[in-house]
């Protein structure tokens, strides 16, 4: 047995290589579609070509005649099993599994075909003959709010209006805006976009008739929550359900909701008694599964003549599609949109939001975003830039003038959050210095004199992540805590299980690093397991940047419980009173005798071979962590662009991201997360939008029409960090995975608007395609 | 996705010959491009199976075609409905005939409403494809009615 290790190279703060990458880069990842079970059947879905239509008749005859097709399931068939409708994410609405009576959006699932092969299932799906009676669709939320055409006849309230939400001081804010020297009011739209993970959604549902157990191997960001939902919807006892979430090829919030394919496959397996696989196509992923954003925000800021903000008011119209399936905690219908005051010290603020149904796919999921934080950050960062221009201040000066000061933390915002920590001035100043801001402005002035369009954009965002404190946050009543379980084996290696589920974030490495830091073990010998509800402790999963703030804390706390038990064993081995034994420098020693150490490996061996008298053998612990508050990562992003005035093409010359996510567990993984998020933010800013035409056709159903940036388009990213640890997190970490997606769109757009400002162009909605930019330039010339 | 087209063919044939031809389901079906098979149901209706290739979407569409002659107005209306692989197409077309000195002019219009993968996937090329189908059909009508030489 080795009794000495040097844990330092692997402790928190070290760029340890990702443990999982060896199998990924060798092609040994194990995704849902890699799984196969003998006798497995396949499911293909039939989709409505109409965005709004009555289902007159479904003729299964031709489909059932296809060799290999065993069954065709419709909404009526599911209704016989009480599965026609299922609750949506937060439980305030319900959604059809398969169309019942009406199709409410194009590509909505109408029927499911079960066959012995995938090809036969798809052949059968093409031959399901559905007779529709087309109805007028409602595509625009501003038309929907007139209620001239009703999307949801099934609801008691005969209106397309879903809910009204507001927070803040309306009268005080209105008065402050009216009295302001300067008052800006801008409609800022965050377009409908889609997470588009490279691996689409899928499931193998396997009901074993012999045991009565239903195993669901599925693309799930929240395996335990899904197991509970399945149990509640079907009545199957939770012990008879096992959800396994294997390797996942990207989630970004898209794999949190429950989709029709999951339910139909499970229902078919239960009825037929055989495993049923469903793996969606790219088009199904883009057209049926959860979209993101689609917020239309009217942003008003009041300020003094010299640029000190006095009030913020944001009024939003949200397009939720055909069902209220937005992925938000129960008490937060508009998510954490209240973070819209951003990094700024507004004396008063008010925001309200109205959500509407339309004949479009449902969603509103937290795409690499903590529940609508991205929409809020984009709105305030764009609006601050517009304000800077109105008051003739450099955007950096305006921000520095209005930032929450570091001595104001913990900072209570006007819209109900208490920010944990930060030093916004320091971080922006670091970014300005690092990019050479003053020189860039000089260069810009020279280029403008030559008629060239160069722009510099700033985004200094603040996020609210880590849902969450159970007193505020739950999903369908389940509190949003998370969990970890650590068992140290006799020879000093360990297994760590958590309620989260990595989709590429590198949990197998970072979770091991946290435990290694706390226990003085080698992270290479800490096996991390997630995603199997039979073995992992109950947790709410991975999304909304909650893994490190919540599960990361649970891991540290579970490790400290192990350590506390280990201290008793160490005292036994050191033949010292417990009170005299301390944990120092990754080992136990008697206070004042630092040279005589007992390592955790020695303690582990003793736990199984020589336990302390009157103590419980073994060395393991579980911790369910309920965070006392959210964490508030922030950053200062700077983009430098050149705009071709003849073509509208934008070249991102430089992009610098300074992130402050508190304690960094693995800088290399953090950098990778930031690179990925910046690339997604770049795509949103310049390339991506889910567009529906006036007839309700989704025009972005594949990667030819919904663009994913390749290395050819993606700019070079420069990254750096500052560190203001979260005071309430056990290791001071705040979470970082979503920051770049949250913060970067505004930096890109602000840079382009800065470039176009000599032409008098103040705002263009994303995506800033060449066509849009060129059209704006041409209009400005007239 | 709504698409609208119009055009004109000048055919060196008298009114009656053109009128008779375009009111015959079998004749019209034979003029449509990419028809794989057709079945005449009655003197005014036929079904046609058409090979479709729009962008990456390739397969067969089944169309039900109804001819609605309005002899007093010297006009033929045509309704085409159908689809395939999850897409639906509703097309209305009309042709007005005027004859001068034994030459018949056929002024035609067409409006198509398409939904489903064809409309969404083929947005970039659908307009060209649909126009090709309609113009080819009427061009073939002209070719069939124009004496050789």
mmCIF file of N, CA, C and O in Angstrom, chain A residues 47-51 106-107 126 134 137 283 693 695 697-699 701-702 704-705, chain B residues 1-2 56 85-90 113-117 119-124:
data_model
loop_
_atom_site.group_PDB
_atom_site.id
_atom_site.type_symbol
_atom_site.label_atom_id
_atom_site.label_comp_id
_atom_site.label_asym_id
_atom_site.label_seq_id
_atom_site.Cartn_x
_atom_site.Cartn_y
_atom_site.Cartn_z
ATOM 1 N N UNK A 47 -45.080 13.679 -37.869
ATOM 2 C CA UNK A 47 -45.178 15.083 -37.466
ATOM 3 C C UNK A 47 -46.198 15.833 -38.313
ATOM 4 O O UNK A 47 -46.376 15.534 -39.502
ATOM 5 N N UNK A 48 -46.805 16.812 -37.705
ATOM 6 C CA UNK A 48 -47.790 17.617 -38.423
ATOM 7 C C UNK A 48 -47.092 18.603 -39.364
ATOM 8 O O UNK A 48 -46.210 19.348 -38.935
ATOM 9 N N UNK A 49 -47.512 18.630 -40.651
ATOM 10 C CA UNK A 49 -46.960 19.664 -41.529
ATOM 11 C C UNK A 49 -47.597 21.023 -41.265
ATOM 12 O O UNK A 49 -47.073 22.043 -41.697
ATOM 13 N N UNK A 50 -48.728 21.013 -40.587
ATOM 14 C CA UNK A 50 -49.463 22.255 -40.334
ATOM 15 C C UNK A 50 -49.111 22.828 -38.965
ATOM 16 O O UNK A 50 -48.974 22.088 -37.986
ATOM 17 N N UNK A 51 -49.054 24.145 -38.860
ATOM 18 C CA UNK A 51 -48.811 24.743 -37.549
ATOM 19 C C UNK A 51 -50.079 24.798 -36.680
ATOM 20 O O UNK A 51 -49.979 24.951 -35.464
ATOM 21 N N UNK A 106 -46.136 23.387 -36.175
ATOM 22 C CA UNK A 106 -45.584 22.562 -37.228
ATOM 23 C C UNK A 106 -44.547 21.593 -36.660
ATOM 24 O O UNK A 106 -43.733 21.982 -35.826
ATOM 25 N N UNK A 107 -44.624 20.380 -37.111
ATOM 26 C CA UNK A 107 -43.753 19.290 -36.666
ATOM 27 C C UNK A 107 -44.178 18.710 -35.324
ATOM 28 O O UNK A 107 -43.477 17.861 -34.777
ATOM 29 N N UNK A 126 -44.014 7.369 -42.713
ATOM 30 C CA UNK A 126 -44.362 8.105 -43.935
ATOM 31 C C UNK A 126 -45.739 7.724 -44.452
ATOM 32 O O UNK A 126 -46.359 8.487 -45.188
ATOM 33 N N UNK A 134 -56.949 22.410 -41.866
ATOM 34 C CA UNK A 134 -56.046 23.510 -41.487
ATOM 35 C C UNK A 134 -56.793 24.677 -40.836
ATOM 36 O O UNK A 134 -57.920 25.012 -41.219
ATOM 37 N N UNK A 137 -52.933 29.970 -38.326
ATOM 38 C CA UNK A 137 -51.959 29.957 -37.225
ATOM 39 C C UNK A 137 -51.705 31.354 -36.657
ATOM 40 O O UNK A 137 -51.903 32.357 -37.336
ATOM 41 N N UNK A 283 -33.548 17.330 -37.675
ATOM 42 C CA UNK A 283 -34.730 18.180 -37.895
ATOM 43 C C UNK A 283 -35.685 18.086 -36.712
ATOM 44 O O UNK A 283 -36.224 19.102 -36.259
ATOM 45 N N UNK A 693 -42.118 31.354 -41.007
ATOM 46 C CA UNK A 693 -42.725 32.256 -41.989
ATOM 47 C C UNK A 693 -44.182 32.508 -41.607
ATOM 48 O O UNK A 693 -44.686 31.954 -40.615
ATOM 49 N N UNK A 695 -46.827 31.495 -42.761
ATOM 50 C CA UNK A 695 -47.686 30.306 -42.763
ATOM 51 C C UNK A 695 -47.373 29.368 -41.596
ATOM 52 O O UNK A 695 -48.031 28.345 -41.445
ATOM 53 N N UNK A 697 -44.347 27.907 -41.150
ATOM 54 C CA UNK A 697 -43.264 26.971 -41.467
ATOM 55 C C UNK A 697 -42.001 27.354 -40.719
ATOM 56 O O UNK A 697 -41.571 28.514 -40.770
ATOM 57 N N UNK A 698 -41.401 26.389 -40.063
ATOM 58 C CA UNK A 698 -40.096 26.587 -39.440
ATOM 59 C C UNK A 698 -39.046 26.554 -40.551
ATOM 60 O O UNK A 698 -38.932 25.562 -41.274
ATOM 61 N N UNK A 699 -38.304 27.622 -40.711
ATOM 62 C CA UNK A 699 -37.375 27.738 -41.832
ATOM 63 C C UNK A 699 -35.938 27.345 -41.468
ATOM 64 O O UNK A 699 -35.035 27.527 -42.260
ATOM 65 N N UNK A 701 -34.519 24.125 -40.126
ATOM 66 C CA UNK A 701 -34.756 22.757 -39.669
ATOM 67 C C UNK A 701 -33.532 21.860 -39.786
ATOM 68 O O UNK A 701 -33.630 20.663 -39.549
ATOM 69 N N UNK A 702 -32.410 22.424 -40.155
ATOM 70 C CA UNK A 702 -31.211 21.600 -40.310
ATOM 71 C C UNK A 702 -29.997 22.517 -40.236
ATOM 72 O O UNK A 702 -30.119 23.742 -40.206
ATOM 73 N N UNK A 704 -27.954 23.311 -42.394
ATOM 74 C CA UNK A 704 -27.723 24.173 -43.550
ATOM 75 C C UNK A 704 -28.403 25.514 -43.335
ATOM 76 O O UNK A 704 -27.938 26.553 -43.816
ATOM 77 N N UNK A 705 -29.527 25.477 -42.624
ATOM 78 C CA UNK A 705 -30.301 26.696 -42.397
ATOM 79 C C UNK A 705 -30.162 27.230 -40.974
ATOM 80 O O UNK A 705 -30.538 28.368 -40.707
ATOM 81 N N UNK B 1 -45.574 28.477 -46.605
ATOM 82 C CA UNK B 1 -44.823 29.184 -47.642
ATOM 83 C C UNK B 1 -45.728 29.379 -48.843
ATOM 84 O O UNK B 1 -46.219 28.410 -49.429
ATOM 85 N N UNK B 2 -45.992 30.626 -49.183
ATOM 86 C CA UNK B 2 -46.861 30.933 -50.321
ATOM 87 C C UNK B 2 -46.012 31.343 -51.516
ATOM 88 O O UNK B 2 -45.122 32.177 -51.406
ATOM 89 N N UNK B 56 -32.188 18.568 -50.145
ATOM 90 C CA UNK B 56 -31.874 17.214 -49.696
ATOM 91 C C UNK B 56 -33.100 16.308 -49.615
ATOM 92 O O UNK B 56 -32.972 15.124 -49.319
ATOM 93 N N UNK B 85 -44.036 12.504 -47.660
ATOM 94 C CA UNK B 85 -43.089 12.553 -46.541
ATOM 95 C C UNK B 85 -43.319 13.749 -45.601
ATOM 96 O O UNK B 85 -42.438 14.545 -45.324
ATOM 97 N N UNK B 86 -44.551 13.786 -45.124
ATOM 98 C CA UNK B 86 -44.873 14.762 -44.091
ATOM 99 C C UNK B 86 -45.100 16.169 -44.579
ATOM 100 O O UNK B 86 -45.245 17.092 -43.787
ATOM 101 N N UNK B 87 -45.163 16.360 -45.898
ATOM 102 C CA UNK B 87 -45.388 17.696 -46.434
ATOM 103 C C UNK B 87 -46.724 17.743 -47.161
ATOM 104 O O UNK B 87 -47.203 16.721 -47.668
ATOM 105 N N UNK B 88 -47.307 18.903 -47.182
ATOM 106 C CA UNK B 88 -48.557 19.067 -47.918
ATOM 107 C C UNK B 88 -48.420 20.261 -48.849
ATOM 108 O O UNK B 88 -47.759 21.248 -48.539
ATOM 109 N N UNK B 89 -49.078 20.121 -50.012
ATOM 110 C CA UNK B 89 -49.053 21.180 -51.017
ATOM 111 C C UNK B 89 -50.479 21.409 -51.489
ATOM 112 O O UNK B 89 -51.204 20.468 -51.802
ATOM 113 N N UNK B 90 -50.897 22.629 -51.504
ATOM 114 C CA UNK B 90 -52.173 23.015 -52.097
ATOM 115 C C UNK B 90 -51.857 24.030 -53.178
ATOM 116 O O UNK B 90 -51.293 25.086 -52.907
ATOM 117 N N UNK B 113 -49.362 26.801 -51.793
ATOM 118 C CA UNK B 113 -49.149 26.917 -50.348
ATOM 119 C C UNK B 113 -48.540 25.598 -49.892
ATOM 120 O O UNK B 113 -49.160 24.549 -50.063
ATOM 121 N N UNK B 114 -47.363 25.666 -49.355
ATOM 122 C CA UNK B 114 -46.655 24.440 -48.989
ATOM 123 C C UNK B 114 -46.312 24.449 -47.512
ATOM 124 O O UNK B 114 -45.954 25.480 -46.960
ATOM 125 N N UNK B 115 -46.432 23.271 -46.926
ATOM 126 C CA UNK B 115 -46.072 23.149 -45.501
ATOM 127 C C UNK B 115 -45.347 21.831 -45.273
ATOM 128 O O UNK B 115 -45.630 20.847 -45.960
ATOM 129 N N UNK B 116 -44.486 21.828 -44.316
ATOM 130 C CA UNK B 116 -43.768 20.605 -43.991
ATOM 131 C C UNK B 116 -42.318 20.665 -44.438
ATOM 132 O O UNK B 116 -41.820 21.719 -44.827
ATOM 133 N N UNK B 117 -41.627 19.535 -44.387
ATOM 134 C CA UNK B 117 -40.182 19.538 -44.677
ATOM 135 C C UNK B 117 -39.830 20.131 -46.027
ATOM 136 O O UNK B 117 -38.796 20.773 -46.166
ATOM 137 N N UNK B 119 -41.285 22.577 -47.579
ATOM 138 C CA UNK B 119 -41.311 24.034 -47.467
ATOM 139 C C UNK B 119 -40.157 24.541 -46.627
ATOM 140 O O UNK B 119 -39.579 25.591 -46.897
ATOM 141 N N UNK B 120 -39.799 23.787 -45.597
ATOM 142 C CA UNK B 120 -38.781 24.288 -44.681
ATOM 143 C C UNK B 120 -37.374 23.984 -45.159
ATOM 144 O O UNK B 120 -36.510 24.839 -45.140
ATOM 145 N N UNK B 121 -37.193 22.763 -45.618
ATOM 146 C CA UNK B 121 -35.853 22.382 -46.063
ATOM 147 C C UNK B 121 -35.527 23.036 -47.389
ATOM 148 O O UNK B 121 -34.411 23.479 -47.635
ATOM 149 N N UNK B 122 -36.543 23.112 -48.234
ATOM 150 C CA UNK B 122 -36.261 23.539 -49.595
ATOM 151 C C UNK B 122 -36.454 25.010 -49.846
ATOM 152 O O UNK B 122 -36.586 25.438 -50.989
ATOM 153 N N UNK B 123 -36.497 25.801 -48.783
ATOM 154 C CA UNK B 123 -36.776 27.223 -48.939
ATOM 155 C C UNK B 123 -35.897 27.904 -49.967
ATOM 156 O O UNK B 123 -36.343 28.764 -50.715
ATOM 157 N N UNK B 124 -34.659 27.462 -50.029
ATOM 158 C CA UNK B 124 -33.721 28.133 -50.937
ATOM 159 C C UNK B 124 -33.967 27.780 -52.397
ATOM 160 O O UNK B 124 -33.659 28.546 -53.288
#
